[in-house]
XYZ file of C-alpha atoms in Angstrom:
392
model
C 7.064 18.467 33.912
C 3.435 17.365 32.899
C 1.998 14.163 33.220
C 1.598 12.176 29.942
C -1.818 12.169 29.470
C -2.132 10.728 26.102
C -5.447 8.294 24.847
C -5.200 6.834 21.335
C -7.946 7.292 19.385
C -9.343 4.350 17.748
C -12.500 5.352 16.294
C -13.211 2.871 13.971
C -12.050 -0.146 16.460
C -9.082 -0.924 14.898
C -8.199 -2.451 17.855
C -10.377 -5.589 16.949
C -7.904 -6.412 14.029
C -5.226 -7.305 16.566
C -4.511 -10.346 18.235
C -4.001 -10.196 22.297
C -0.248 -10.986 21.732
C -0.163 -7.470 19.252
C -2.004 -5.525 21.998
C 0.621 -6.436 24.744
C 3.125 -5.221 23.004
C 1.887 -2.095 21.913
C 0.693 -1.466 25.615
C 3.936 -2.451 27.025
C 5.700 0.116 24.372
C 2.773 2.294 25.085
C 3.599 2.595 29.175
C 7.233 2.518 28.463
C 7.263 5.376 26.671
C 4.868 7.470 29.228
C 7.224 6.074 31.888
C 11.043 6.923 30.389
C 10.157 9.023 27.251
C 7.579 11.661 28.259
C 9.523 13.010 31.259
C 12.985 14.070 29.879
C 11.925 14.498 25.631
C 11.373 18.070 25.583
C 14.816 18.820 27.675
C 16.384 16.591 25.292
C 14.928 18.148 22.467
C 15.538 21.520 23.738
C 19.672 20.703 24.495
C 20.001 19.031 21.481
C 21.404 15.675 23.332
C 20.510 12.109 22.212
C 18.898 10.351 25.596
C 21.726 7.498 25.460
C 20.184 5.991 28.788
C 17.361 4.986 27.078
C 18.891 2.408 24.809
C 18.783 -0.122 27.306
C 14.952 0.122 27.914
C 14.252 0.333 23.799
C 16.059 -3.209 23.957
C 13.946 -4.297 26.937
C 10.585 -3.575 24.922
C 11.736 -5.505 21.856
C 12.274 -2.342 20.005
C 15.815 -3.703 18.365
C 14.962 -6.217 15.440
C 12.037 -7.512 17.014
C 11.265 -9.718 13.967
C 14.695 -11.522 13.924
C 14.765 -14.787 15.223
C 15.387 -16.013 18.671
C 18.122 -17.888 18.036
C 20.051 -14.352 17.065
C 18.626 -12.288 20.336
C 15.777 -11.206 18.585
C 12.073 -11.651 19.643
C 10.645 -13.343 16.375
C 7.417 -11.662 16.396
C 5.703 -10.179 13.137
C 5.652 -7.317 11.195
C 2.881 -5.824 12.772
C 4.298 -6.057 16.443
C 7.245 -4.450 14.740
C 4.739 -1.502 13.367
C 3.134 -1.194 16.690
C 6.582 -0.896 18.653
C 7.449 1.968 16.060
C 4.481 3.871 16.273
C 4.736 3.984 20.256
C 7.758 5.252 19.822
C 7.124 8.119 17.484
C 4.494 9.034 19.425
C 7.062 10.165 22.278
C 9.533 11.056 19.602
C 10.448 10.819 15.959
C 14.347 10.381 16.730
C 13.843 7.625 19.536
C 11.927 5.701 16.774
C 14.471 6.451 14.389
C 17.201 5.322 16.835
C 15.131 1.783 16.831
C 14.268 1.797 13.342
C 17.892 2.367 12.233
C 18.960 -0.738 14.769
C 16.258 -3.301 13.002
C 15.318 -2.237 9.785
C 18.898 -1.029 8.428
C 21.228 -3.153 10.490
C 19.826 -6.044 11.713
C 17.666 -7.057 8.770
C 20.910 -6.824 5.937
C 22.728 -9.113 8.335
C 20.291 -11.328 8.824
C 19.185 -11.605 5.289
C 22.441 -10.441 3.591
C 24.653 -12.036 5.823
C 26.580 -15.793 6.399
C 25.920 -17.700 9.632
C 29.109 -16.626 11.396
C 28.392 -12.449 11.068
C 24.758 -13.116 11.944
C 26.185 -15.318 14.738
C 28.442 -12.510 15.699
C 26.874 -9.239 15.013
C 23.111 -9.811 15.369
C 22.603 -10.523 19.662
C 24.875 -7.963 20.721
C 22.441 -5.022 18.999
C 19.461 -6.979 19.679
C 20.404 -6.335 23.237
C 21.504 -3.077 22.511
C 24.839 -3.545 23.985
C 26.236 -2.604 20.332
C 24.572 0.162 18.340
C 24.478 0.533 14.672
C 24.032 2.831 11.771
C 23.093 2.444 8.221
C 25.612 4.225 5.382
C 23.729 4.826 2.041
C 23.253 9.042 1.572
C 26.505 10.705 0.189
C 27.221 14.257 0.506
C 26.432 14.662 -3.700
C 24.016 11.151 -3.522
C 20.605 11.520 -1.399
C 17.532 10.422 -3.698
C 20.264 9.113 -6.358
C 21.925 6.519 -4.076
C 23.313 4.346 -7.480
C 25.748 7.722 -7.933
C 27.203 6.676 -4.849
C 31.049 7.644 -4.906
C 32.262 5.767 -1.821
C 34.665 2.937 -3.357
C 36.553 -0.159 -2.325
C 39.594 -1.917 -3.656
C 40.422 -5.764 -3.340
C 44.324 -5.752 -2.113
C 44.489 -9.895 -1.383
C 44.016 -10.553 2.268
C 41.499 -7.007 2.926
C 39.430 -4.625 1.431
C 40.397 -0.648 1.429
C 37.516 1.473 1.794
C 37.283 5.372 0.878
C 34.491 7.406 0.963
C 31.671 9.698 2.833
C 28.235 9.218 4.232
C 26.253 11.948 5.341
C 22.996 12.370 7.266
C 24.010 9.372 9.148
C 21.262 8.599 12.148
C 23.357 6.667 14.886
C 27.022 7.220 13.591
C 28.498 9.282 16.352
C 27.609 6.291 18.911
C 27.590 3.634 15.999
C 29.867 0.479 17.071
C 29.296 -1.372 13.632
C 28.335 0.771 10.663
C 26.448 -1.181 7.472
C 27.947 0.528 4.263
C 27.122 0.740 0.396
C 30.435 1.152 -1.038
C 30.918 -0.345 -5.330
C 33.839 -2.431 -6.023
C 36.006 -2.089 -8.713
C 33.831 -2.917 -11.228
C 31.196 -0.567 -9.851
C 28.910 -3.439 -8.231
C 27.581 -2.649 -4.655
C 28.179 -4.179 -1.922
C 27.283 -3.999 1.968
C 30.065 -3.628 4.232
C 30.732 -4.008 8.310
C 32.600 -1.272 9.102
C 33.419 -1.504 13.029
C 34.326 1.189 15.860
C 38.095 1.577 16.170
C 39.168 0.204 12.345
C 42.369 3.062 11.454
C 40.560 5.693 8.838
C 37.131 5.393 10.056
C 35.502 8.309 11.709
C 32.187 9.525 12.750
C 31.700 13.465 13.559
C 28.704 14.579 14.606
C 26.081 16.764 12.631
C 25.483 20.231 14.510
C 22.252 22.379 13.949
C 19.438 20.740 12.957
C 16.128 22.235 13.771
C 14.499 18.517 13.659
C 15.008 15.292 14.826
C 17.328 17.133 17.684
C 16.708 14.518 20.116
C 18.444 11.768 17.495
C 22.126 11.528 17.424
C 23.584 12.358 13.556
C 26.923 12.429 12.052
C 28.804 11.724 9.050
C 30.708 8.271 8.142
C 34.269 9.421 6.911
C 36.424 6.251 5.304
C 40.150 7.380 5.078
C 41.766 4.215 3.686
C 40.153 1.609 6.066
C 41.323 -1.734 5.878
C 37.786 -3.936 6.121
C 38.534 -7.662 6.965
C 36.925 -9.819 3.758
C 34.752 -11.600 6.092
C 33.091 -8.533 6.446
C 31.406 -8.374 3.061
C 27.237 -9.425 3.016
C 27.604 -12.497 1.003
C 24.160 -13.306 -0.174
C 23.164 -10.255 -2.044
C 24.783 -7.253 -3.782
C 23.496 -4.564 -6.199
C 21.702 -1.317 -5.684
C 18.314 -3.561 -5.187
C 20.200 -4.555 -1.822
C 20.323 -1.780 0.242
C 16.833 -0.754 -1.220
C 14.974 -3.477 0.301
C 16.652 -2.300 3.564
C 14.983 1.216 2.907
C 11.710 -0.603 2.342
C 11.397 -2.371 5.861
C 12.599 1.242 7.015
C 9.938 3.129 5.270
C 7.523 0.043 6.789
C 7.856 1.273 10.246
C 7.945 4.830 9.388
C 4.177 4.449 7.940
C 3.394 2.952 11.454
C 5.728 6.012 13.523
C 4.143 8.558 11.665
C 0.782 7.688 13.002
C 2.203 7.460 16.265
C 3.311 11.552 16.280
C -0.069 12.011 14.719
C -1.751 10.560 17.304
C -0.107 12.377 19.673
C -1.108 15.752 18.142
C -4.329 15.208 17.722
C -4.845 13.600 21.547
C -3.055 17.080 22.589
C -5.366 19.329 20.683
C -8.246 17.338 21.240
C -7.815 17.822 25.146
C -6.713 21.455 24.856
C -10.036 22.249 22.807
C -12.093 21.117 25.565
C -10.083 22.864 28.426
C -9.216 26.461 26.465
C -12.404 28.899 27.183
C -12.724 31.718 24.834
C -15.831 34.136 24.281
C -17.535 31.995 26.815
C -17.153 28.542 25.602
C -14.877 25.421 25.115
C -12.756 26.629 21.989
C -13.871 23.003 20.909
C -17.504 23.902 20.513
C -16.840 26.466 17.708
C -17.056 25.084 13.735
C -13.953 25.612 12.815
C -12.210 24.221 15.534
C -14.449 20.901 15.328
C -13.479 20.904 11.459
C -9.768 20.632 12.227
C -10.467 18.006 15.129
C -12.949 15.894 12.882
C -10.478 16.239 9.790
C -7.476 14.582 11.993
C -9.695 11.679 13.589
C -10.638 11.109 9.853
C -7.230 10.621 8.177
C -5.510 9.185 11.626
C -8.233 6.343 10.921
C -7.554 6.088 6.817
C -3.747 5.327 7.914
C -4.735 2.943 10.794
C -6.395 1.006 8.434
C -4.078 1.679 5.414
C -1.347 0.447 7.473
C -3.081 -2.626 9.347
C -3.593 -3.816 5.789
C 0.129 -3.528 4.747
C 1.054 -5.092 7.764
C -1.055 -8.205 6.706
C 0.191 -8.247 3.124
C 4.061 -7.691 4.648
C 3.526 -10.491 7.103
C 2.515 -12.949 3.622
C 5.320 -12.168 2.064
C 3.333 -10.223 -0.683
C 3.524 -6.514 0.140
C 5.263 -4.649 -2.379
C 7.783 -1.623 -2.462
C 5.414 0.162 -3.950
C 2.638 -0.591 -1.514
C 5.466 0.416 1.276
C 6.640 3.820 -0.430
C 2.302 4.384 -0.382
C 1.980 4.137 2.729
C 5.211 6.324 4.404
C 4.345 9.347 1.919
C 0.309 9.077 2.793
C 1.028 8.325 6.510
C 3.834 11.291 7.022
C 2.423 14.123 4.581
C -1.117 13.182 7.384
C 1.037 13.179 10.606
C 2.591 16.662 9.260
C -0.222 18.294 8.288
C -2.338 17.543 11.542
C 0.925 18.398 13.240
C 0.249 21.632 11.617
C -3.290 22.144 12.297
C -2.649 20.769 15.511
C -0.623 23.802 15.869
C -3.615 26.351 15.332
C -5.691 24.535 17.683
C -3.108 25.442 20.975
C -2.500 29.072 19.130
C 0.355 30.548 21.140
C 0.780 27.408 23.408
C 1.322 25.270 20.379
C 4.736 26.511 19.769
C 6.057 26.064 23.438
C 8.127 23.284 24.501
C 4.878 22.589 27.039
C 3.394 20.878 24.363
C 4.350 18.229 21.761
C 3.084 19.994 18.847
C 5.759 21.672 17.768
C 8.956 19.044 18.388
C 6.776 16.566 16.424
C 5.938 19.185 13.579
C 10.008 19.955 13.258
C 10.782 16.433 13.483
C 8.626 15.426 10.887
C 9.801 18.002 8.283
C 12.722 15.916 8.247
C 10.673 12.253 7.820
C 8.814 13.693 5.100
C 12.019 13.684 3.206
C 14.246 10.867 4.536
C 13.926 7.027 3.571
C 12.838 8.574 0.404
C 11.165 12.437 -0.266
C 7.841 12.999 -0.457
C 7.566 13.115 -4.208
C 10.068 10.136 -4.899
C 7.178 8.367 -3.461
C 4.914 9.734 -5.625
C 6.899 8.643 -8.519
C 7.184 4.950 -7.454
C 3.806 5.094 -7.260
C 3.212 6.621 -10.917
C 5.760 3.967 -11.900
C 3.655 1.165 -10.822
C 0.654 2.380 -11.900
C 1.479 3.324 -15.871
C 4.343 1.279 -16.100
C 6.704 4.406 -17.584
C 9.461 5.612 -15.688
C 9.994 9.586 -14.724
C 13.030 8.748 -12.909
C 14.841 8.263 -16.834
């Protein structure tokens, strides 16, 4: 087991944009992640297990809706505490942030925001402490980047709903206790739904496989003619605009993770560089070595500062999806790539399970295409920009 040496590079003192409050709770992230993280990733990478122990410590660092109120078991800090937290997280590992970034951003926040007193009351402390776990039911086997297709239906029948469908890609759902899904009524509206462990019909296998993200826990959400109490309907908003303001506080913290598993690349190649001796010399003293090293310093820093800046606006109330979808496809197409060149840098080395590099390449082949693909983003972007829409 190596030690976690990791340094983040701040090279344009990005540092000096955060308050002392932001800075302790990156660092306490930071050293919780070398501490509980670091040591047992790779193995759990490697075995394809989901480190379940770990939950408890993610809710001990704030990492479970850190923005939600107090009064509901939630730390109340802002969105760029909550962007910090995430991107200490993906620096150990893309599916431990995703386990925390499932928790707040896709079932915490549609509770608190979509929800009546009594469910926030109810559902909200329990996964703040991490006692309950959630999971987040939008993608459909046949619906991924077309969520308003969604097929998953429920009926009115007087004193309950009955629910029938299928989620797929489901981050969480094998362990899920509550389950926040998209389902259209009989008129084909769409509405969020608590769907809790142990209601008859509901199941949750798990996804076998997967190349990436094998240290996150996925499954499917299988509805077989569950009866859903009524007062388990998100009053205060419905519509396909609902669950996509979920995706955007999602995609928020994935522009702050990615720079996390960048980070972490470019600390481990950056280190390697210096120690690896070919013809000589440090590998790190040859051109094209330096031009890899000196292109990943420059775009960590564009994203640092991309992101710092979203986190400002989000905290105002005035960033826009848009801005958001920016920011996750420029963050994650620069984590992947430096991932990549990150790679080259170790040679051999890069692709064992010694190093990071590779585990934070595969996992990031799958964020480049969840909470949104790559070019989706591109196309909200062209949207906003000319006004004319090439999703129609």
């Amino acid at each position: 087991m190596k030690p976690d040496l990791f340094q983040a590079p701040d090279y344009y003192q990005v540092d000096d944009l955060l308050t002392d409050e932001h800075k302790l709770i990156r660092d306490t992230a930071r050293e919780w992640v070398k501490k509980n993280v670091s040591p047992i990733i790779e193995d759990a990478a490697q075995n394809a297990k989901f480190p379940e122990q770990l939950v408890g410590g993610l809710a001990e660092v704030g990492a479970f809706g850190p923005y939600i109120p107090a009064e509901y078991g939630g730390a109340g800090l802002d969105q760029i505490s909550y962007g910090l937290i995430m991107q200490e997280l993906e620096r150990g590992d893309s599916g431990i942030r995703s386990t925390a970034s499932v928790q707040s951003s896709l079932v915490m926040w549609p509770i608190f925001n979509y929800g009546n007193e009594e469910q926030k009351r109810k559902y909200l402390p329990k996964l703040a402490s991490g006692e309950w776990i959630g999971c987040f039911g939008l993608t459909e086997p046949n619906h991924g980047s077309n969520p308003g297709g969604m097929e998953t239906k429920f009926k009115d029948m007087g004193d309950h709903y009955l629910l029938n469908g299928a989620k797929m890609w489901i981050s969480n759902a094998p362990i899920a206790d509550v389950a926040v899904v998209w389902a259209k009524n009989e008129e084909g509206r769409i509405h969020g739904l608590v769907v809790e462990r142990g209601m008859e019909g509901f199941t949750t296998p798990e996804t076998h496989n997967k190349w990436s993200l094998r240290a996150s826990i996925t499954g499917e959400l299988i509805f077989d003619n569950v009866k859903v109490p009524k007062e388990n309907l998100l009053p205060k908003k419905s519509g396909l605009g609902a669950p996509l303001q979920c995706l955007d506080s999602a995609r928020y913290g994935i522009a702050w993770g990615a720079i996390g598993a960048a980070m972490d690349c470019y600390d481990t190649a950056l280190r390697y560089a210096k120690e690896r001796t070919q013809f000589g010399k440090p590998i790190g003293q040859f051109q094209l070595q330096q031009k890899k090293l000196a292109e990943m310093i420059t775009e960590i820093t564009k994203a640092q500062l991309l992101t710092w800046r979203l986190g400002v606006l989000k905290n105002e109330g005035r960033a826009t999806s848009a801005q958001i979808s920016m920011a996750k496809r420029n963050n994650v197409d620069m984590a992947i790539n430096i991932a990549r060149e990150a790679r080259q840098v170790l040679g051999a080395m890069g692709i064992s399970g010694d190093y990071s590099i590779m585990r934070h390449s595969m996992n990031l082949e799958s964020v480049i295409t969840y909470e949104g693909t790559h070019d989706v983003h591109l196309l909200i972007t062209g949207l906003d920009i000319t006004g004319l829409n090439a999703f129609k």
